[in-house]
Short mmCIF file of C-alpha atoms in Angstrom, two decimals:
data_model
loop_
_atom_site.label_atom_id
_atom_site.label_comp_id
_atom_site.label_asym_id
_atom_site.label_seq_id
_atom_site.Cartn_x
_atom_site.Cartn_y
_atom_site.Cartn_z
CA MET A 1053 98.10 99.96 91.38
CA LYS A 1054 96.70 99.44 87.97
CA GLY A 1055 97.54 97.03 85.18
CA PRO A 1056 101.20 97.02 84.15
CA GLY A 1057 102.36 98.88 87.28
CA ILE A 1058 101.63 95.97 89.62
CA SER A 1059 103.03 93.49 87.10
CA LEU A 1060 106.29 95.42 86.81
CA LEU A 1061 106.51 95.66 90.58
CA MET A 1062 106.08 91.91 90.97
CA VAL A 1063 108.69 91.16 88.29
CA PHE A 1064 111.10 93.56 89.99
CA LEU A 1065 110.54 91.90 93.37
CA LEU A 1066 111.11 88.45 91.86
CA LEU A 1067 114.33 89.65 90.25
CA ILE A 1068 115.58 91.04 93.54
CA THR A 1069 114.93 87.74 95.26
CA ALA A 1070 116.48 85.68 92.46
CA CYS A 1071 119.56 87.84 92.00
CA SER A 1072 120.40 88.27 95.64
CA ASN A 1073 119.81 84.72 96.91
CA GLY A 1074 117.38 86.04 99.50
CA ALA A 1075 119.68 88.80 100.78
CA TYR A 1076 119.35 92.41 99.75
CA ASN A 1077 121.84 94.39 101.80
CA SER A 1078 122.08 98.16 101.94
CA GLU A 1079 125.07 98.32 99.59
CA GLU A 1080 123.15 96.42 96.90
CA ALA A 1081 120.07 98.59 97.51
CA ILE A 1082 122.10 101.79 97.06
CA GLU A 1083 123.74 100.38 93.90
CA ARG A 1084 120.25 99.82 92.45
CA GLY A 1085 119.19 103.38 93.28
CA ASP A 1086 117.17 102.80 96.46
CA VAL A 1087 116.96 105.32 99.25
CA VAL A 1088 118.02 103.37 102.34
CA THR A 1089 116.68 104.05 105.82
CA GLN A 1090 118.54 102.52 108.73
CA ALA A 1091 120.12 104.80 111.28
CA GLY A 1092 119.22 107.86 109.22
CA VAL A 1093 118.86 108.15 105.46
CA GLU A 1094 121.52 106.90 103.06
CA ASN A 1095 121.49 107.79 99.37
CA PRO A 1096 118.86 110.57 99.54
CA GLY A 1097 119.57 111.60 95.92
CA PRO A 1098 116.84 109.44 94.34
CA PHE A 1099 114.27 110.89 96.75
CA ILE A 1100 115.30 114.47 95.95
CA GLU A 1101 115.07 113.67 92.22
CA PHE A 1102 111.64 112.10 92.81
CA MET A 1103 110.48 115.27 94.61
CA LYS A 1104 111.66 117.45 91.70
CA ASN A 1105 109.65 115.30 89.29
CA VAL A 1106 106.57 115.52 91.52
CA GLU A 1107 106.90 119.31 91.73
CA ASP A 1108 107.08 119.42 87.91
CA LYS A 1109 104.17 116.91 87.63
CA ASN A 1110 106.40 114.44 85.76
CA GLU A 1111 106.01 110.68 86.12
CA ALA A 1112 108.43 109.18 88.63
CA THR A 1113 109.15 106.07 90.68
CA LEU A 1114 110.85 105.68 94.03
CA ARG A 1115 111.97 102.79 96.20
CA ILE A 1116 112.78 103.26 99.87
CA THR A 1117 114.34 100.23 101.52
CA GLY A 1118 114.42 99.84 105.28
CA TYR A 1119 115.65 96.91 107.32
CA THR A 1120 114.46 94.94 110.30
CA LYS A 1121 116.83 94.51 113.24
CA GLU A 1122 117.69 91.09 111.76
CA GLY A 1123 118.62 92.73 108.43
CA ASP A 1124 115.59 91.72 106.34
CA PRO A 1125 114.50 94.31 103.75
CA ILE A 1126 111.18 96.18 103.91
CA PHE A 1127 110.27 97.97 100.67
CA HIS A 1128 108.21 101.13 100.19
CA ASP A 1129 107.55 101.72 96.49
CA VAL A 1130 105.88 104.82 95.08
CA GLU A 1131 104.78 105.40 91.50
CA TYR A 1132 103.67 108.89 90.53
CA ASP A 1133 101.75 109.36 87.27
CA GLY A 1134 101.62 113.16 87.32
CA LYS A 1135 98.39 113.23 89.33
CA ARG A 1136 98.34 110.50 91.95
CA PHE A 1137 100.62 108.19 93.89
CA ASP A 1138 100.42 104.40 93.87
CA PHE A 1139 102.03 103.15 97.07
CA SER A 1140 103.06 99.65 98.07
CA TYR A 1141 104.51 98.33 101.31
CA ASP A 1142 106.27 94.96 101.08
CA ASP A 1143 107.41 93.15 104.20
CA SER A 1144 107.25 89.69 102.59
CA HIS A 1145 111.02 89.19 103.08
CA ASP A 1146 110.77 89.70 106.86
CA LYS A 1147 111.52 86.21 108.18
CA TYR A 1148 110.14 87.11 111.60
CA GLY A 1149 107.19 89.20 110.37
CA GLY A 1150 104.48 86.71 111.27
CA ASN A 1151 101.71 85.31 109.12
CA ASP A 1152 100.27 88.61 107.90
CA ARG A 1153 103.34 89.78 105.99
CA GLY A 1154 103.12 90.51 102.30
CA VAL A 1155 102.46 93.38 99.92
CA THR A 1156 99.82 96.01 100.65
CA THR A 1157 98.91 98.78 98.25
CA ASP A 1158 97.14 102.12 98.41
CA THR A 1159 96.44 105.12 96.18
CA CYS A 1160 97.09 108.64 97.47
CA THR A 1161 96.57 112.13 96.07
CA GLU A 1162 99.20 114.25 97.86
CA LEU A 1163 102.78 114.19 99.11
CA LYS A 1164 103.17 116.52 102.07
CA GLN A 1165 106.10 117.56 104.21
CA ARG A 1166 106.17 118.78 107.77
CA GLU A 1167 108.64 119.31 110.56
CA THR A 1168 108.95 116.37 112.94
CA PRO A 1169 109.37 116.48 116.73
CA ASN A 1170 113.07 115.59 116.30
CA ASP A 1171 113.60 118.69 114.09
CA GLU A 1172 113.74 116.88 110.75
CA ILE A 1173 111.54 117.16 107.67
CA GLY A 1174 109.05 114.30 107.36
CA PHE A 1175 107.45 113.31 104.05
CA TYR A 1176 104.02 111.68 103.99
CA LEU A 1177 101.59 110.44 101.37
CA THR A 1178 98.12 111.73 102.25
CA GLY A 1179 94.64 111.67 100.77
CA CYS A 1180 94.89 107.89 100.56
CA SER A 1181 92.05 105.50 99.80
CA LYS A 1182 92.84 102.97 102.56
CA GLU A 1183 94.92 104.71 105.23
CA LYS A 1184 94.99 108.27 106.52
CA GLU A 1185 98.64 108.65 105.47
CA HIS A 1186 101.81 106.70 104.75
CA PRO A 1187 105.08 108.04 106.19
CA LEU A 1188 107.88 107.75 103.63
CA LEU A 1189 111.00 109.08 105.33
CA GLU A 1190 112.54 111.85 107.41
CA LEU A 1191 115.46 113.91 106.19
CA SER A 1192 117.63 116.15 108.27
CA LYS A 1193 117.16 119.80 107.42
CA GLU A 1194 120.72 119.82 106.05
CA GLN A 1195 119.98 116.93 103.66
CA TRP A 1196 116.84 118.67 102.40
CA GLU A 1197 118.41 122.14 102.11
CA ASP A 1198 121.49 120.79 100.30
CA ARG A 1199 119.37 119.68 97.35
#
């Protein structure tokens, strides 16, 4: 990420930690507009809106929050500037994540979708500078078609 983008992300992460006393449950995540992945996808609306903006080449941001089996949040943040995607993966709140937890970032050029082996639609950032791709989430065909 460049300049103010990373700064805004860090401020947002600090606010989450301060406001939630270390806990960021799925209800709070949904209230703040996150897409939540646990046993399936909850609150897919922000993702569908993000995809519409990407299709129209409009700037957009997205947060996908998943949880460890202990309930600690893992954040996937995506910023789209109309041309490229700045991606960050934050597992710094994972109490059992080991010593290498933290925030990693990457820049990608495309957002692709493809059918998954379990008959859902998977969405992936590709053309990335550090990794081959970053999986974002999988929606059931019904969730995607109901948009």
